[in-house]
Amino acid sequence: MDLEPTDDQNTLRDELRRFVSARVDHDARWAAAAQPGAVDRDLWRELGSMGVFGLLVAEDAGGVGLGWAEAAIVFEELGRAAVPGPTIATALAATIDGLGLDGIVDGTAVVGLVEAADPLFVEHLDGLDALLVLDGGSVTLADPPTGTTPVEHPLDPLTPLTMLGAIPTGRAVEGDDLAHQLRAGSALLGAAFQVGLGAAALELGTDYAKDREQFGRVIGSFQAVKHILADAAVGLEVARAAVHAAAVARDERAEGHRIATARIVASRAAHTATEACIQVHGGMGYTWELDAHLFLKRVLVLDQGPAPVHAAVGAVAASL
Amino acid sequence: MDLEPTDDQNTLRDELRRFVSARVDHDARWAAAAQPGAVDRDLWRELGSMGVFGLLVAEDAGGVGLGWAEAAIVFEELGRAAVPGPTIATALAATIDGLGLDGIVDGTAVVGLVEAADPLFVEHLDGLDALLVLDGGSVTLADPPTGTTPVEHPLDPLTPLTMLGAIPTGRAVEGDDLAHQLRAGSALLGAAFQVGLGAAALELGTDYAKDREQFGRVIGSFQAVKHILADAAVGLEVARAAVHAAAVARDERAEGHRIATARIVASRAAHTATEACIQVHGGMGYTWELDAHLFLKRVLVLDQGPAPVHAAVGAVAASL
Amino acid sequence: MKLALTDQEVAFRDELRAWLAETLPTVPPEPPHDDDWQAKRAYDTGWQRRLYEAGYAGIAWPKEYGGRGASPTEELIFLEETEKAGAPYVGCNFVGTLHAGPTIGAEATPEQKAKYLPGVLKGDNVWCQGFSEPGAGSDLASLRTKAVLDGDHYVVTGQKIWTSHAQIADYCELLVRTDPDAPKHRGITWMVMPMDTPGIDIRPMKTLAGTSDFSEMFLDEVRIPVENRVGDENDGWRVAMVTFSFERGTAFVSELLGSFRLVADLAEVARKTGAWDDDHVRRELAIIAAELEAQWALTKRNVSRAARFGTAGVGGSVFKLAYHDTKVRLGDLSMEVLGRAGLALDDPAGLSAVDHVERRLYTLSLSIAAGTAQIQKNIVGERMLGLPRER
Amino acid sequence: MKLALTDQEVAFRDELRAWLAETLPTVPPEPPHDDDWQAKRAYDTGWQRRLYEAGYAGIAWPKEYGGRGASPTEELIFLEETEKAGAPYVGCNFVGTLHAGPTIGAEATPEQKAKYLPGVLKGDNVWCQGFSEPGAGSDLASLRTKAVLDGDHYVVTGQKIWTSHAQIADYCELLVRTDPDAPKHRGITWMVMPMDTPGIDIRPMKTLAGTSDFSEMFLDEVRIPVENRVGDENDGWRVAMVTFSFERGTAFVSELLGSFRLVADLAEVARKTGAWDDDHVRRELAIIAAELEAQWALTKRNVSRAARFGTAGVGGSVFKLAYHDTKVRLGDLSMEVLGRAGLALDDPAGLSAVDHVERRLYTLSLSIAAGTAQIQKNIVGERMLGLPRER
């Protein structure tokens, strides 16, 4: 038993953090928000060459051949930069044997994933090459419908939405318990991404608290501010451990309810941390320019993603 | 419209506070806890002569002829001292026309009230002259069963409990919608009592925070401590206003859902304040000798009293 | 204690109701929720003019300044009745009627009163507030915008932030530092800045909700006549704070009544989505409804205190803290009830998602609008409980 | 990262399981939950003796002091397996095996080690802790019990509080002030006080849960030989803190595993009372279960850090804050599920109310046992986030 990342895993995390923080900084996020229909294809190929989409694909199938533990580490880093686009969906699509779609691993294809639900909001529709649809136990691969209009005001400026009137038809995709596997993967990577969003917000808030003065003192020295940030840090530490444990358990085929657990605590921790960031910033936290709200809004989007948080709560309750 | 107490109401409050704080102090509470079966008959008569049981009874029927507003004020003061015994039940019994039981108003009779539920815990059974039983829409007046044994370890040392195997039979008591009226009265006075318990705990905690030094400073100057107490104060102020509004509305026959509202917020505020008191006291808060836990435990008892808090939540939900 | 209105209060309410019933159908439709500030100004000031003509302008102002001189309870009735009838909000008349106007009434010279107050009451003039600065948030008194006397003018340079309605305001109530060497509360002066003075650069600020309710104001050698100063030089902190002593506990009435509507609507939405079948949703919504109802009782308590003692005292801080907490939970519950429908501010699913999601985002601002929660808690801890100050 | 045990860890676990399966049936029944301290001592030390004979005593102690020298993971396995098998708790051996013993191992002379350590391992001696004082709670270093040198003895006078097992202890690890003029952390000395020394008056303290888990200790000119001092005079603060650097993240394992059982049991109770049909109860219990599971993952993370770096670092504070919050909510939920059955610590209704109500009351003590939450938050804010200290 050893739940501390290995040297290789730490190196992977550091590499991703370096790449992502340079490539998807504040300006890049706002550039993406200004072009809501598009997915940044250059970024996608770069993520592909970093191994983001091939992580879970065997080496002899062209992938990196790593496991869910590494995927959790990588997607936390993507979350730290609020990387736009359907990264989770694309990485999951890459794991489906015989999907019959080229270019996923190297980042030339962008694949979306949607749960058939009401309202049927598809994320990043105009930037997709293909759309996986989860409907109960079935999985289909559809061409993204054309001629649709995105909703004008998506909650998250980095997550454009298109409402479809009907579930798009497509080709059934087979695979052992595939719908369940996709939901589990989506829940796990979504939790990792949320931990990253929370960690970025905590860092932003902590830096501000160390710098900003009011009443002649750095505000981070006030207990009220310090404890808000400490609560956020506690939540994230626990959530990160839970995400890592769930990922490792998935690799070891002993996941039990650990993914649902991770999903629940990661969501709560990410909410606490992103709101703490906004609160600590006072008035500045309410401005559009500060990235804090991007982190919070993406947390809200991920809560409702495939295998939403409330389903995880239901799954744990059913196990009691 | 004027929701500020009148001079008369302030005088009534001050009188009660003077009497109760002198009569039911720390030592008196612990003396009562040491004699769990008994109700202090001297105290009961004194409360009677203060008008506590005749408050809501018309003057021509021997009562004080005041209203629910005054009752709310009085029962908050009883709560401040955690006065032991079925004060609420006795005061409500006094309001029932034709109950056929003498000596309630003057404090020579002690009347209990229980909701037929499982487990059937009757409070103060061994000290009762009569027991009102609420069972759905019916109200009966029963002689307290004898030959029973109190439970050995009641949660609240000031609220002895006896578990009955069956609902005691008695004489049906008639009255317009009487069961509903008793539940409403019990909810309202229970809420007032809880506000008093919370206020006493807040005072105890605040006094300690002003006095106790740690790290070379009075602990009440630490934001963390100050804000715990401030949260408690906020909850109680709001709850007190809600209790007063509900009481006045009952006097004006316009209560709507105000009693349920008061019940919900008073319970929450009392929990916050009593736990804040314990928390601020640090280790001392965990000792038996400090009255803080008596306040908290009585809050827990009142939560489950006739017209319990969860029923109030249900009533408000049903109105939405 | 009583909740029932007196005969006089009933008469006031009935007269108001009759007037609203007659007048509201003739009010033009509210301009759409976008950034056409002139249209908003015309709408808001048009309503102010109607209020003026009917004798409801400056409802809480003393009669000697042209106000109605209504009691706190009458003001509460006014706010409740106008809100429930769907009358326009105070909008861009906010600073003029509720802060700058009362300050001038209390502290200015007769000439200044005559010059500024009628324009506020009649809806002729719109005011904005230049208090906050980027470096002076909750610690407002540390403001650094400086004013240097030059003949019969102050020359003002600095930056203000969180200014509402700056684009359409005629005047700004401005706090400036006139003595940089004095203790921070003692070197501040209050003055009236006409918004057409050269040197004022207004830049709209976008909030995280995507709206532009506020502006930054950059002041570059703005020349303000000395006669525009209200109160003594360096006495501006006291002048600015004097309106707080008029606080009657009515500041959040429209907000609170709006939240009651939001709760009722969320119950409707939950019935449509099926979330109503979840005990957790029903229970949490009931608790929120109870809290709002209790805060309404507290509002009446505060108003009653103001009627009795002239001010609601620390009751305003108590209200804000309680209300903030409830609103945050209502916002979270909204998102839970809406599910994926809450991911857009548009409302393709027909669930009034836009209202709820916007309010959810708006809750993030409550700590700004009302002073941060931490400071409110200090106020309650120190003024109400008598706990010692930190330093 | 891996959760799976290594072959060596599996071997350790299997051997332990086999031993537990063989040994536990022969352990006498636990004495009833009352205040017969001698019976408790016999039970607890009897188990310690069994552990000693089987080579499990001092599981985390270095081998050179007679311990097992197990890795943090092995210690975790030991705690998990013994807890799940229903083995006795550490009980009155707590201070000896987990604090005083390791301190002596790290800081004492060879003679002192030889004198004190075997008695701890074999269960011959019970230790208690004399650190806290009425005036020194979270600010422990402000303790005032004074020790004055008189020949080859220290003469100790003062008052200690929150001492567990004082009635049945043979020795007390005692902190005293030997230099009243030095800065508070620099005038403290650590010493061993034999509990049969004249001048020690022990008075049981009753907790709000109605039990007497702690005592006050009044010390009146208690003469302690100088040779009982561990470490230098006035260096006792460092000596007392040295065990914290051994913290391997395992301190709350039994607690946490007990809470898992409590959750499972509460689900059972809820099914009996019908509360299980309430979505709110199910949902809240699921969230609590998820949080505990996550805290179990954190425990493994902390243990892994201790294995890698020698200490779990700030992870212990993180665990305590997270766990405290969850336990409080579990306690509240218990009361909700139990309803009126929760109003007695007896259990006439057969709903294991006593466990749940006692734990509910126990949550009120968490902030004492683990240092107050405020201080833990300061530790996280300052050590983990690098925020500045308050003063």
PDB file of N, CA and C in Angstrom, chain B residues 215-263:
ATOM      1  N   PHE B 215      -2.957  32.725  24.903  1.00  0.00           N
ATOM      2  CA  PHE B 215      -1.975  33.378  24.050  1.00  0.00           C
ATOM      3  C   PHE B 215      -1.879  34.872  24.362  1.00  0.00           C
ATOM      4  N   GLY B 216      -2.074  35.219  25.635  1.00  0.00           N
ATOM      5  CA  GLY B 216      -1.893  36.606  26.036  1.00  0.00           C
ATOM      6  C   GLY B 216      -3.011  37.550  25.644  1.00  0.00           C
ATOM      7  N   ARG B 217      -4.121  36.996  25.132  1.00  0.00           N
ATOM      8  CA  ARG B 217      -5.247  37.857  24.739  1.00  0.00           C
ATOM      9  C   ARG B 217      -6.546  37.279  25.251  1.00  0.00           C
ATOM     10  N   VAL B 218      -7.489  38.167  25.517  1.00  0.00           N
ATOM     11  CA  VAL B 218      -8.841  37.699  25.814  1.00  0.00           C
ATOM     12  C   VAL B 218      -9.369  36.974  24.581  1.00  0.00           C
ATOM     13  N   ILE B 219      -9.889  35.755  24.766  1.00  0.00           N
ATOM     14  CA  ILE B 219     -10.213  34.951  23.578  1.00  0.00           C
ATOM     15  C   ILE B 219     -11.318  35.569  22.722  1.00  0.00           C
ATOM     16  N   GLY B 220     -12.180  36.381  23.347  1.00  0.00           N
ATOM     17  CA  GLY B 220     -13.256  37.021  22.583  1.00  0.00           C
ATOM     18  C   GLY B 220     -12.750  38.027  21.566  1.00  0.00           C
ATOM     19  N   SER B 221     -11.464  38.377  21.641  1.00  0.00           N
ATOM     20  CA  SER B 221     -10.917  39.295  20.639  1.00  0.00           C
ATOM     21  C   SER B 221     -10.450  38.543  19.395  1.00  0.00           C
ATOM     22  N   PHE B 222     -10.315  37.228  19.477  1.00  0.00           N
ATOM     23  CA  PHE B 222      -9.993  36.433  18.276  1.00  0.00           C
ATOM     24  C   PHE B 222     -11.218  36.388  17.367  1.00  0.00           C
ATOM     25  N   GLN B 223     -11.003  36.655  16.090  1.00  0.00           N
ATOM     26  CA  GLN B 223     -12.137  36.634  15.159  1.00  0.00           C
ATOM     27  C   GLN B 223     -12.866  35.303  15.185  1.00  0.00           C
ATOM     28  N   ALA B 224     -12.106  34.219  15.271  1.00  0.00           N
ATOM     29  CA  ALA B 224     -12.747  32.911  15.197  1.00  0.00           C
ATOM     30  C   ALA B 224     -13.770  32.762  16.323  1.00  0.00           C
ATOM     31  N   VAL B 225     -13.405  33.189  17.518  1.00  0.00           N
ATOM     32  CA  VAL B 225     -14.315  33.094  18.664  1.00  0.00           C
ATOM     33  C   VAL B 225     -15.437  34.123  18.539  1.00  0.00           C
ATOM     34  N   LYS B 226     -15.036  35.333  18.190  1.00  0.00           N
ATOM     35  CA  LYS B 226     -16.026  36.404  18.071  1.00  0.00           C
ATOM     36  C   LYS B 226     -17.106  36.049  17.048  1.00  0.00           C
ATOM     37  N   HIS B 227     -16.689  35.465  15.945  1.00  0.00           N
ATOM     38  CA  HIS B 227     -17.654  35.187  14.880  1.00  0.00           C
ATOM     39  C   HIS B 227     -18.561  34.007  15.230  1.00  0.00           C
ATOM     40  N   ILE B 228     -18.047  33.065  16.003  1.00  0.00           N
ATOM     41  CA  ILE B 228     -18.918  31.981  16.477  1.00  0.00           C
ATOM     42  C   ILE B 228     -20.048  32.563  17.320  1.00  0.00           C
ATOM     43  N   LEU B 229     -19.688  33.476  18.207  1.00  0.00           N
ATOM     44  CA  LEU B 229     -20.695  34.094  19.072  1.00  0.00           C
ATOM     45  C   LEU B 229     -21.607  35.031  18.278  1.00  0.00           C
ATOM     46  N   ALA B 230     -21.029  35.730  17.298  1.00  0.00           N
ATOM     47  CA  ALA B 230     -21.850  36.620  16.472  1.00  0.00           C
ATOM     48  C   ALA B 230     -22.881  35.817  15.682  1.00  0.00           C
ATOM     49  N   ASP B 231     -22.477  34.688  15.145  1.00  0.00           N
ATOM     50  CA  ASP B 231     -23.430  33.842  14.422  1.00  0.00           C
ATOM     51  C   ASP B 231     -24.575  33.425  15.342  1.00  0.00           C
ATOM     52  N   ALA B 232     -24.219  33.083  16.574  1.00  0.00           N
ATOM     53  CA  ALA B 232     -25.247  32.685  17.530  1.00  0.00           C
ATOM     54  C   ALA B 232     -26.185  33.846  17.822  1.00  0.00           C
ATOM     55  N   ALA B 233     -25.617  35.030  18.002  1.00  0.00           N
ATOM     56  CA  ALA B 233     -26.427  36.209  18.304  1.00  0.00           C
ATOM     57  C   ALA B 233     -27.378  36.522  17.152  1.00  0.00           C
ATOM     58  N   VAL B 234     -26.877  36.410  15.928  1.00  0.00           N
ATOM     59  CA  VAL B 234     -27.710  36.679  14.754  1.00  0.00           C
ATOM     60  C   VAL B 234     -28.891  35.704  14.717  1.00  0.00           C
ATOM     61  N   GLY B 235     -28.601  34.443  14.893  1.00  0.00           N
ATOM     62  CA  GLY B 235     -29.664  33.440  14.857  1.00  0.00           C
ATOM     63  C   GLY B 235     -30.732  33.717  15.906  1.00  0.00           C
ATOM     64  N   LEU B 236     -30.305  34.072  17.085  1.00  0.00           N
ATOM     65  CA  LEU B 236     -31.270  34.303  18.167  1.00  0.00           C
ATOM     66  C   LEU B 236     -32.105  35.561  17.948  1.00  0.00           C
ATOM     67  N   GLU B 237     -31.472  36.619  17.433  1.00  0.00           N
ATOM     68  CA  GLU B 237     -32.225  37.843  17.165  1.00  0.00           C
ATOM     69  C   GLU B 237     -33.339  37.579  16.157  1.00  0.00           C
ATOM     70  N   VAL B 238     -32.978  36.861  15.098  1.00  0.00           N
ATOM     71  CA  VAL B 238     -33.969  36.554  14.067  1.00  0.00           C
ATOM     72  C   VAL B 238     -35.058  35.660  14.651  1.00  0.00           C
ATOM     73  N   ALA B 239     -34.629  34.662  15.416  1.00  0.00           N
ATOM     74  CA  ALA B 239     -35.601  33.720  15.970  1.00  0.00           C
ATOM     75  C   ALA B 239     -36.543  34.415  16.951  1.00  0.00           C
ATOM     76  N   ARG B 240     -35.985  35.306  17.754  1.00  0.00           N
ATOM     77  CA  ARG B 240     -36.834  36.004  18.730  1.00  0.00           C
ATOM     78  C   ARG B 240     -37.885  36.847  18.007  1.00  0.00           C
ATOM     79  N   ALA B 241     -37.460  37.523  16.943  1.00  0.00           N
ATOM     80  CA  ALA B 241     -38.425  38.310  16.170  1.00  0.00           C
ATOM     81  C   ALA B 241     -39.504  37.406  15.587  1.00  0.00           C
ATOM     82  N   ALA B 242     -39.098  36.230  15.115  1.00  0.00           N
ATOM     83  CA  ALA B 242     -40.067  35.303  14.520  1.00  0.00           C
ATOM     84  C   ALA B 242     -41.032  34.782  15.580  1.00  0.00           C
ATOM     85  N   VAL B 243     -40.530  34.498  16.764  1.00  0.00           N
ATOM     86  CA  VAL B 243     -41.390  34.010  17.849  1.00  0.00           C
ATOM     87  C   VAL B 243     -42.382  35.098  18.248  1.00  0.00           C
ATOM     88  N   HIS B 244     -41.883  36.305  18.381  1.00  0.00           N
ATOM     89  CA  HIS B 244     -42.781  37.400  18.751  1.00  0.00           C
ATOM     90  C   HIS B 244     -43.836  37.633  17.673  1.00  0.00           C
ATOM     91  N   ALA B 245     -43.399  37.604  16.419  1.00  0.00           N
ATOM     92  CA  ALA B 245     -44.373  37.807  15.333  1.00  0.00           C
ATOM     93  C   ALA B 245     -45.428  36.706  15.343  1.00  0.00           C
ATOM     94  N   ALA B 246     -44.993  35.473  15.589  1.00  0.00           N
ATOM     95  CA  ALA B 246     -45.945  34.361  15.618  1.00  0.00           C
ATOM     96  C   ALA B 246     -46.921  34.513  16.774  1.00  0.00           C
ATOM     97  N   ALA B 247     -46.406  34.938  17.918  1.00  0.00           N
ATOM     98  CA  ALA B 247     -47.256  35.091  19.095  1.00  0.00           C
ATOM     99  C   ALA B 247     -48.277  36.202  18.874  1.00  0.00           C
ATOM    100  N   VAL B 248     -47.794  37.322  18.355  1.00  0.00           N
ATOM    101  CA  VAL B 248     -48.697  38.437  18.087  1.00  0.00           C
ATOM    102  C   VAL B 248     -49.747  38.024  17.060  1.00  0.00           C
ATOM    103  N   ALA B 249     -49.294  37.317  16.033  1.00  0.00           N
ATOM    104  CA  ALA B 249     -50.229  36.877  14.993  1.00  0.00           C
ATOM    105  C   ALA B 249     -51.284  35.944  15.578  1.00  0.00           C
ATOM    106  N   ARG B 250     -50.870  35.133  16.530  1.00  0.00           N
ATOM    107  CA  ARG B 250     -51.845  34.241  17.167  1.00  0.00           C
ATOM    108  C   ARG B 250     -52.860  35.055  17.967  1.00  0.00           C
ATOM    109  N   ASP B 251     -52.358  36.071  18.661  1.00  0.00           N
ATOM    110  CA  ASP B 251     -53.286  36.957  19.371  1.00  0.00           C
ATOM    111  C   ASP B 251     -54.254  37.635  18.399  1.00  0.00           C
ATOM    112  N   GLU B 252     -53.722  37.972  17.218  1.00  0.00           N
ATOM    113  CA  GLU B 252     -54.550  38.708  16.249  1.00  0.00           C
ATOM    114  C   GLU B 252     -55.312  37.763  15.323  1.00  0.00           C
ATOM    115  N   ARG B 253     -55.229  36.458  15.611  1.00  0.00           N
ATOM    116  CA  ARG B 253     -55.894  35.415  14.812  1.00  0.00           C
ATOM    117  C   ARG B 253     -55.509  35.518  13.335  1.00  0.00           C
ATOM    118  N   ALA B 254     -54.203  35.681  13.124  1.00  0.00           N
ATOM    119  CA  ALA B 254     -53.700  35.779  11.750  1.00  0.00           C
ATOM    120  C   ALA B 254     -52.394  35.016  11.665  1.00  0.00           C
ATOM    121  N   GLU B 255     -52.361  33.821  12.284  1.00  0.00           N
ATOM    122  CA  GLU B 255     -51.049  33.201  12.468  1.00  0.00           C
ATOM    123  C   GLU B 255     -50.453  32.576  11.223  1.00  0.00           C
ATOM    124  N   GLY B 256     -51.290  32.108  10.301  1.00  0.00           N
ATOM    125  CA  GLY B 256     -50.748  31.516   9.079  1.00  0.00           C
ATOM    126  C   GLY B 256     -49.723  30.441   9.406  1.00  0.00           C
ATOM    127  N   HIS B 257     -48.580  30.523   8.757  1.00  0.00           N
ATOM    128  CA  HIS B 257     -47.528  29.552   9.052  1.00  0.00           C
ATOM    129  C   HIS B 257     -46.490  30.113   9.994  1.00  0.00           C
ATOM    130  N   ARG B 258     -46.833  31.185  10.664  1.00  0.00           N
ATOM    131  CA  ARG B 258     -45.810  31.852  11.467  1.00  0.00           C
ATOM    132  C   ARG B 258     -45.331  31.011  12.643  1.00  0.00           C
ATOM    133  N   ILE B 259     -46.221  30.192  13.207  1.00  0.00           N
ATOM    134  CA  ILE B 259     -45.771  29.369  14.337  1.00  0.00           C
ATOM    135  C   ILE B 259     -44.791  28.305  13.849  1.00  0.00           C
ATOM    136  N   ALA B 260     -45.102  27.692  12.736  1.00  0.00           N
ATOM    137  CA  ALA B 260     -44.165  26.696  12.185  1.00  0.00           C
ATOM    138  C   ALA B 260     -42.826  27.352  11.860  1.00  0.00           C
ATOM    139  N   THR B 261     -42.885  28.543  11.276  1.00  0.00           N
ATOM    140  CA  THR B 261     -41.669  29.301  10.987  1.00  0.00           C
ATOM    141  C   THR B 261     -40.851  29.537  12.249  1.00  0.00           C
ATOM    142  N   ALA B 262     -41.519  30.007  13.270  1.00  0.00           N
ATOM    143  CA  ALA B 262     -40.825  30.300  14.526  1.00  0.00           C
ATOM    144  C   ALA B 262     -40.208  29.030  15.103  1.00  0.00           C
ATOM    145  N   ARG B 263     -40.958  27.939  15.025  1.00  0.00           N
ATOM    146  CA  ARG B 263     -40.458  26.664  15.558  1.00  0.00           C
ATOM    147  C   ARG B 263     -39.169  26.247  14.845  1.00  0.00           C
TER     148      ARG B 263
END
